[in-house]
Short mmCIF file of C-alpha atoms and ligand atoms in Angstrom, two decimals:
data_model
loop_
_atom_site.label_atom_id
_atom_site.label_comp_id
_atom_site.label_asym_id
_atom_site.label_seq_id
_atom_site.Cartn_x
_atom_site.Cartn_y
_atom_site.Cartn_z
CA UNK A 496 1.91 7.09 13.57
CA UNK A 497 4.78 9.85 13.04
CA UNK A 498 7.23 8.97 10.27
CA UNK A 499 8.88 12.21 9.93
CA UNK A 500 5.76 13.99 8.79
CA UNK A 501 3.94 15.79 11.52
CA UNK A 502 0.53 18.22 11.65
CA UNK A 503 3.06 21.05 11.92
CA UNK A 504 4.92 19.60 8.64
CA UNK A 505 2.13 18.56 6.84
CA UNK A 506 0.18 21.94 7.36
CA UNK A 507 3.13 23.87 5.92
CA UNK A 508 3.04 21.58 3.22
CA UNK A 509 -0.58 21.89 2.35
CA UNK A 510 -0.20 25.89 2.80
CA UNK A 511 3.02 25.74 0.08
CA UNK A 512 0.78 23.93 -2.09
CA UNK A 513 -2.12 25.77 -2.61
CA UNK A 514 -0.14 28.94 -3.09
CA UNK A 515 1.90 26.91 -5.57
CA UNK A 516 -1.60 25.79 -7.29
CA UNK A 517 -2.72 29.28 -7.90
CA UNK A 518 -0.15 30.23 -10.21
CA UNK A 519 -0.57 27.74 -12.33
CA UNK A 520 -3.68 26.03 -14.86
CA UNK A 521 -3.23 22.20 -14.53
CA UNK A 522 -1.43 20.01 -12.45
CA UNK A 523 0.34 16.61 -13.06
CA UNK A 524 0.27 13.91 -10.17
CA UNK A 525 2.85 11.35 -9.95
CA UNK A 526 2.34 7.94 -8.07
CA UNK A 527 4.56 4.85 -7.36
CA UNK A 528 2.78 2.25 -10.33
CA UNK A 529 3.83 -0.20 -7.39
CA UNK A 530 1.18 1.19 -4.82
CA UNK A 531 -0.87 3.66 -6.66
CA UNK A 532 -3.10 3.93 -3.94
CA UNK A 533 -0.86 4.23 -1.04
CA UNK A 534 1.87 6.96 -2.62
CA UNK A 535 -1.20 8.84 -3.84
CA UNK A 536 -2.22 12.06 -1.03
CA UNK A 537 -6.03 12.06 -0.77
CA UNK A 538 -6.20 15.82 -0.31
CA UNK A 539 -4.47 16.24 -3.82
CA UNK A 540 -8.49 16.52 -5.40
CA UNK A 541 -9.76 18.78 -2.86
CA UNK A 542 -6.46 20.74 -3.67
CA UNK A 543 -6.55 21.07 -6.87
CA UNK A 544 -10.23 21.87 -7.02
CA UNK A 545 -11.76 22.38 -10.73
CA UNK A 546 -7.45 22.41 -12.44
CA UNK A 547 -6.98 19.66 -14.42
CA UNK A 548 -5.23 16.40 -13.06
CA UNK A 549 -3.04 14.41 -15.21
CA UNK A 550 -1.85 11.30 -13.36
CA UNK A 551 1.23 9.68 -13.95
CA UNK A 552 2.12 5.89 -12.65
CA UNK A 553 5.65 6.22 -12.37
CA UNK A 554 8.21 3.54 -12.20
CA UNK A 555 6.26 0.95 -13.80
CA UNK A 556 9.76 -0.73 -14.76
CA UNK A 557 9.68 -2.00 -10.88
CA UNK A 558 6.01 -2.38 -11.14
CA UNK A 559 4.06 -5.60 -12.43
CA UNK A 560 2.83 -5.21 -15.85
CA UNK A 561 -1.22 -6.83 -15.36
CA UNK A 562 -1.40 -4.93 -12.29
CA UNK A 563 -0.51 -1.33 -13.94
CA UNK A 564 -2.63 -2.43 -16.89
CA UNK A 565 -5.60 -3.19 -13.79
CA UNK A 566 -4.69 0.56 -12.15
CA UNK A 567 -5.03 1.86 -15.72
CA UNK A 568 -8.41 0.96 -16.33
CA UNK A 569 -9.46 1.72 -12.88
CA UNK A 570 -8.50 5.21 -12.97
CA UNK A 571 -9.96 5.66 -16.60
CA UNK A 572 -13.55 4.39 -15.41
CA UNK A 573 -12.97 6.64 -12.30
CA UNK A 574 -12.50 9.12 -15.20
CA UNK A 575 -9.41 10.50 -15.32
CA UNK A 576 -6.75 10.93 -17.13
CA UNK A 577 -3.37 8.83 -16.72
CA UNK A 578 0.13 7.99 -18.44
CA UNK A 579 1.87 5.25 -17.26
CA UNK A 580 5.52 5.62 -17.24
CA UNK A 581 9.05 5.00 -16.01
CA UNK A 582 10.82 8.86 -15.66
CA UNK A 583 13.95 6.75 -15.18
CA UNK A 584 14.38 5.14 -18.54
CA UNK A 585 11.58 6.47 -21.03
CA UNK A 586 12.06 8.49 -24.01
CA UNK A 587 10.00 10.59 -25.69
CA UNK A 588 8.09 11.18 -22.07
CA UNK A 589 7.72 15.37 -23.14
CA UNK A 590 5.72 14.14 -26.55
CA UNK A 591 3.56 12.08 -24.34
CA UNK A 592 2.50 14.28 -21.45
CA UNK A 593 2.54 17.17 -23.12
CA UNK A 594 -0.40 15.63 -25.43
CA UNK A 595 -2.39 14.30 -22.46
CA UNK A 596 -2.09 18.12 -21.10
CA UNK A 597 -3.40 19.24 -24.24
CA UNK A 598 -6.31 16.78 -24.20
CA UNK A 599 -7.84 17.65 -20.53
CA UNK A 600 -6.65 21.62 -20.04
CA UNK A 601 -8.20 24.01 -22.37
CA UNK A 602 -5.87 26.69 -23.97
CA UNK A 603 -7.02 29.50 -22.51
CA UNK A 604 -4.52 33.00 -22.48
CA UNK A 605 -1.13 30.90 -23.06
CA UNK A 606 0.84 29.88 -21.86
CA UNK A 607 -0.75 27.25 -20.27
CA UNK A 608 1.15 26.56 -16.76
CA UNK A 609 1.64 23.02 -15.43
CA UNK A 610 2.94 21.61 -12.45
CA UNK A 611 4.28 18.13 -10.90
CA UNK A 612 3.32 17.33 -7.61
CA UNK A 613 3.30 14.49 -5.49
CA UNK A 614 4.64 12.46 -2.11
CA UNK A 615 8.40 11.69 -1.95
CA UNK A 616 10.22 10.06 -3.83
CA UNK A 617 7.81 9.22 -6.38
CA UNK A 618 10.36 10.60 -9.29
CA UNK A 619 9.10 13.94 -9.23
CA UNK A 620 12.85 15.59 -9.62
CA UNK A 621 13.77 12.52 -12.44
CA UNK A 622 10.55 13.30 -14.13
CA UNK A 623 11.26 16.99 -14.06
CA UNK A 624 15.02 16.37 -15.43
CA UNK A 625 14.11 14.10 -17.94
CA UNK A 626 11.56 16.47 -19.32
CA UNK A 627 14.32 19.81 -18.96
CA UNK A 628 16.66 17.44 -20.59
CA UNK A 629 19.28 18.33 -18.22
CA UNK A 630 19.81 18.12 -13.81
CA UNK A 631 17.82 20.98 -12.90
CA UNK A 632 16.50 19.00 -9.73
CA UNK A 633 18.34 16.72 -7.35
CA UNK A 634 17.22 13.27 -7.25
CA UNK A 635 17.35 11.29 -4.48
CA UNK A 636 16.13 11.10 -1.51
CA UNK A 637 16.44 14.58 -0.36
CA UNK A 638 14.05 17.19 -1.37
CA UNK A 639 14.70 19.48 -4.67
CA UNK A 640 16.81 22.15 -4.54
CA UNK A 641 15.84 24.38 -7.20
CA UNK A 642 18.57 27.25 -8.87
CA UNK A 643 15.76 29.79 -9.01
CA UNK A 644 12.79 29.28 -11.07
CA UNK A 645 13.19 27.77 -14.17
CA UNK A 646 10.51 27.23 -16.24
CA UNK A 647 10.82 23.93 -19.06
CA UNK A 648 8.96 24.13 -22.04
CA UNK A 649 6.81 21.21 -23.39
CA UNK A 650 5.86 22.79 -25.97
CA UNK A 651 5.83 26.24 -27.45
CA UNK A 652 2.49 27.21 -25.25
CA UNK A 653 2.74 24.80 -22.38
CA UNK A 654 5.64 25.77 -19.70
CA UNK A 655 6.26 23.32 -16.83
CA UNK A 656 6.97 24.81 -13.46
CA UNK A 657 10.42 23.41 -12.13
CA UNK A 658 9.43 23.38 -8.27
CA UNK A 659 7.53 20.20 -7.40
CA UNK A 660 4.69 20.16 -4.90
CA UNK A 661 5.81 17.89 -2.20
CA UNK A 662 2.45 16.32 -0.52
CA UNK A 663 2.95 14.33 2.70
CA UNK A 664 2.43 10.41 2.60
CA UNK A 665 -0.70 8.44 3.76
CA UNK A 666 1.13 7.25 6.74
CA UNK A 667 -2.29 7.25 8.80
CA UNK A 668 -3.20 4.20 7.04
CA UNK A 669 -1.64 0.86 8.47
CA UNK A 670 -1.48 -1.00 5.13
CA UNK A 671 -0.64 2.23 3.64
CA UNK A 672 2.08 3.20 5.67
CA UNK A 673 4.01 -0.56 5.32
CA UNK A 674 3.53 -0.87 1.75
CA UNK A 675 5.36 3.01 1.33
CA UNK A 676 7.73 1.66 3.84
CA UNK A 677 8.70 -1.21 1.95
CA UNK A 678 8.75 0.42 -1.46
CA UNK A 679 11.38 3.23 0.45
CA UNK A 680 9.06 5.86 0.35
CA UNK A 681 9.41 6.44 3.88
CA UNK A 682 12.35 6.12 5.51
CA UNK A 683 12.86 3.60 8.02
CA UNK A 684 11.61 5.27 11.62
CA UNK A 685 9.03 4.82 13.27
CA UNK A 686 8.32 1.16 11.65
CA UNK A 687 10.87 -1.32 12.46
CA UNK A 688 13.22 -2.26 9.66
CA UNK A 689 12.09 -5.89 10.74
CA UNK A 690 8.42 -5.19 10.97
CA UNK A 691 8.65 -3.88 7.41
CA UNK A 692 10.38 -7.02 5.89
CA UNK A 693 8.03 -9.16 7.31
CA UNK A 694 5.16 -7.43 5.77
CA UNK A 695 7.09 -7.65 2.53
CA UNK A 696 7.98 -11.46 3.57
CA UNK A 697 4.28 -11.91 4.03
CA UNK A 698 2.73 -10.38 0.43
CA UNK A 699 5.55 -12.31 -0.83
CA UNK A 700 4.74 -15.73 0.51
CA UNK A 701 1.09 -15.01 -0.23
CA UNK A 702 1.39 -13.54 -4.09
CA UNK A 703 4.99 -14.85 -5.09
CA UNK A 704 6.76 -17.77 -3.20
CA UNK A 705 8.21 -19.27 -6.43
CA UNK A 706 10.16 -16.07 -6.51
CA UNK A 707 11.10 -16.30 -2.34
CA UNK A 708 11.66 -20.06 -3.45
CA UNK A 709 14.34 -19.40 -6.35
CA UNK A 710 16.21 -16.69 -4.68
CA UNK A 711 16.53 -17.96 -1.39
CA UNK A 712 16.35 -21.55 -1.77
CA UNK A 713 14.39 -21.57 1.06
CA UNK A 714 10.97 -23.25 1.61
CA UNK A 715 7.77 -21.24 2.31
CA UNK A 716 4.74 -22.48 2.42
CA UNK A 717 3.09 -22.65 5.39
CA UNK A 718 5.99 -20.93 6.93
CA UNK A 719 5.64 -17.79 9.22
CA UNK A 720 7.48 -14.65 7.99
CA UNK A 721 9.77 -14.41 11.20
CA UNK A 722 10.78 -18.37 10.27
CA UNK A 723 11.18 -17.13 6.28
CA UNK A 724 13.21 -14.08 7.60
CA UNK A 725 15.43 -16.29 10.07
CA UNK A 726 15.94 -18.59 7.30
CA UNK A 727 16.87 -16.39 4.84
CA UNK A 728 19.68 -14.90 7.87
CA UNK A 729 21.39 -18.35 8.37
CA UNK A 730 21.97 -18.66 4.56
CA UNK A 731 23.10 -15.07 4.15
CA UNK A 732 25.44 -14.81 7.27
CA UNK A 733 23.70 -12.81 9.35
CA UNK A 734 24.79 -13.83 12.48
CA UNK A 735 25.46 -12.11 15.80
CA UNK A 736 26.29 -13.61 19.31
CA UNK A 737 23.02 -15.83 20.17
CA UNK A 738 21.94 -16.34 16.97
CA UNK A 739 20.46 -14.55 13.64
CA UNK A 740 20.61 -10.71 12.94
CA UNK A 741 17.44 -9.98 12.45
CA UNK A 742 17.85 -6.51 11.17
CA UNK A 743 20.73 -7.26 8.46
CA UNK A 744 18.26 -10.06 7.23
CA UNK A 745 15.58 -7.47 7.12
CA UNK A 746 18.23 -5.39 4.87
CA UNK A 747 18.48 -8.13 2.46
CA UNK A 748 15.06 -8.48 1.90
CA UNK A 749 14.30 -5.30 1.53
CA UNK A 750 17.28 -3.88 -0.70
CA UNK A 751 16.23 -6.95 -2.70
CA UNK A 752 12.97 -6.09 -3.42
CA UNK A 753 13.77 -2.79 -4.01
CA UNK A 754 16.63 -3.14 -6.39
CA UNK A 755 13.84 -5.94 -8.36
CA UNK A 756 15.87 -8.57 -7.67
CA UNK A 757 12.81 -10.23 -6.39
CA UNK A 758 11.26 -9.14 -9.80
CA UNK A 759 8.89 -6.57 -10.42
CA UNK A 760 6.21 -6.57 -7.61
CA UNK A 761 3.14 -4.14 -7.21
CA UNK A 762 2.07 -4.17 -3.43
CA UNK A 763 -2.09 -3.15 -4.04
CA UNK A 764 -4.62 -3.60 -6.69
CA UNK A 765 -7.47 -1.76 -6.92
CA UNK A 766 -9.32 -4.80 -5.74
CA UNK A 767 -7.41 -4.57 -2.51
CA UNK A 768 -8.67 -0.75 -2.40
CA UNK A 769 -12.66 -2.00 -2.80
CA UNK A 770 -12.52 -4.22 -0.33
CA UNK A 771 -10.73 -2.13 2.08
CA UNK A 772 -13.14 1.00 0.81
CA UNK A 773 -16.09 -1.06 1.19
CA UNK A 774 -15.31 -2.53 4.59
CA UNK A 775 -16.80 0.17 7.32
CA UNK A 776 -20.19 0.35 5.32
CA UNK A 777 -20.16 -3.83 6.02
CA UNK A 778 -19.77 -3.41 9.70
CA UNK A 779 -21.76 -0.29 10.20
N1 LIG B 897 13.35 2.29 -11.46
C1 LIG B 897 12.93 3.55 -11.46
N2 LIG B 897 13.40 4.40 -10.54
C2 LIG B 897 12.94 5.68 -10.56
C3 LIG B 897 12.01 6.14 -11.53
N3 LIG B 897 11.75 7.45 -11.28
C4 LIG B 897 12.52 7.78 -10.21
N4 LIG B 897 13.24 6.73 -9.78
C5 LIG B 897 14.16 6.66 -8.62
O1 LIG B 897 13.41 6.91 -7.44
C6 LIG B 897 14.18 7.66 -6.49
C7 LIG B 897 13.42 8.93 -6.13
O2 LIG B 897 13.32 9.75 -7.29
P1 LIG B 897 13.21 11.35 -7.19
O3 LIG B 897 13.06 11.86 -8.58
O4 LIG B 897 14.31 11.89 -6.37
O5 LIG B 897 11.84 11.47 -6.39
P2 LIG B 897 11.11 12.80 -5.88
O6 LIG B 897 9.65 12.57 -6.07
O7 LIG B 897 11.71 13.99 -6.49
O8 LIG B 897 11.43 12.74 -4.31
P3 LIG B 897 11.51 13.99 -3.26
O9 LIG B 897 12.42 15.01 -3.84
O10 LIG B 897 12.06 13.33 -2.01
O11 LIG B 897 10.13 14.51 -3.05
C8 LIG B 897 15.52 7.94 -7.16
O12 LIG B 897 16.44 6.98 -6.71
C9 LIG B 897 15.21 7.76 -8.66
O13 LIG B 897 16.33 7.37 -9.40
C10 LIG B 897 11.51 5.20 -12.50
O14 LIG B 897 10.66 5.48 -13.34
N5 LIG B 897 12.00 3.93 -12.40
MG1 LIG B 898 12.72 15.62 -5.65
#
């Protein structure tokens, strides 16, 4: 499935980042707290080799609270080392990481050089601003533009790198690719903007119809997602010649459940990721 990111693409990317690796001693990873798994590159370990990996769950404001707590203690029996966070809104984020660095890279000749890396739009650039303290990176949706290298001081012997590794999404994975899709992590392409709201329509109905329920005023259960989606078009207005607009429905749903108007919402747990790890050994 091609969603902007190509071999070609995804090549140069992996070639950028292990140049980027070698000039520096540890290396912080930041994931959606929504869908840890899914906005997480698989290649990042085999990347990074023996450096240090600190990994962040970012924007667990959007993300549900048991769930991150769940991803947590996953990761820690996995053994490593995470901070859950929201780059966005949290203060006293340098205090934080720059203790966790401390705690899993030895000091050897200082300073000790760290950098972010990550897929898009994970909050690399707000993570990078919050810690200079001022816009050195553009946030967005675009990639950073960087005003030569900078380098932002956690503390007096650890020295962030202002240049974020970009690391392509897991877009070869069905599940994976919808569940980026409908968090906006990739942009709407090669998935169809309907396809992707009723995969969000669907975990919704399944994990949260009270919330489908109160928003919409709409009824659910037992419902298929194209009937939810349809529904939820008549009572918004979207309406073209022969009947609903699919597509501005699909809009609705999705700016909703991006802007957490649907409440906060985490897409996998790491339950979902053991059964789905566990499956080809079942049918093998
Ligand atoms: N709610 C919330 N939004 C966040 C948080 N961190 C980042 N964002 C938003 O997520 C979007 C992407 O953030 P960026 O910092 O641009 O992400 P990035 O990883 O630099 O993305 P690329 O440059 O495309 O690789 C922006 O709209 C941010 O405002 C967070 O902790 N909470
Ligand atoms: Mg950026």
């Amino acid at each position: 499935m091609a969603i902007g990111w190509y071999p070609g693409h995804m090549n140069k990317a992996r070639k950028e980042i292990i140049h980027a690796l070698k000039q520096v001693h540890a290396v912080i990873e930041v994931v959606d707290a929504r869908l840890p798994y899914s906005s997480e590159n698989p290649l990042l370990n085999e990347l990074a080799g023996d450096k240090p990996v600190l990994k962040i769950l970012n924007k667990a404001d959007l993300a549900e609270d048991n769930l991150t707590k769940e991803w947590n203690a996953y990761y820690r029996d996995l053994g490593k080392t995470t901070l859950v966070l929201s780059a966005k809104s949290t203060n006293y984020i340098k205090r934080q990481i720059l203790d966790k660095i401390l705690d899993i890279a030895s000091h050897g000749k200082p300073p000790l050089k760290v950098m972010i890396v990550g897929i898009p739009n994970v909050g690399k650039s707000t993570l990078i601003n919050n810690l200079a303290g001022t816009k050195i990176a553009k946030t967005g949706n675009e990639p950073a533009v960087t005003k030569g290298q900078q380098i932002i001081r956690l503390g007096d012997d650890v020295h962030l790198v202002d240049t974020p590794g970009i690391l392509w999404p897991k877009i070869e994975d069905q599940e994976s690719a919808f569940r980026l899709a409908v968090s906006g992590a990739i942009k709407n392409t090669a998935i169809e903007l309907e396809d992707i709201a009723l995969y969000a329509l669907e975990f919704m109905a399944e994990k949260h119809p009270d919330r489908l329920v109160s928003r919409y005023d709409i009824d659910v259960i037992g419902e298929e997602p194209a009937r939810v989606l349809e529904a939820i078009g008549k009572l918004r207005g979207c309406l073209k010649k022969g009947g609903v607009d699919f597509h501005k429905a699909a809009e609705i749903v999705l700016n909703d459940i991006r802007s957490v108007k649907l409440g906060p919402l985490t897409f996998e747990s790491p339950l979902d990721i053991k059964i789905f790890q566990e499956k080809p050994e079942q049918t093998s």
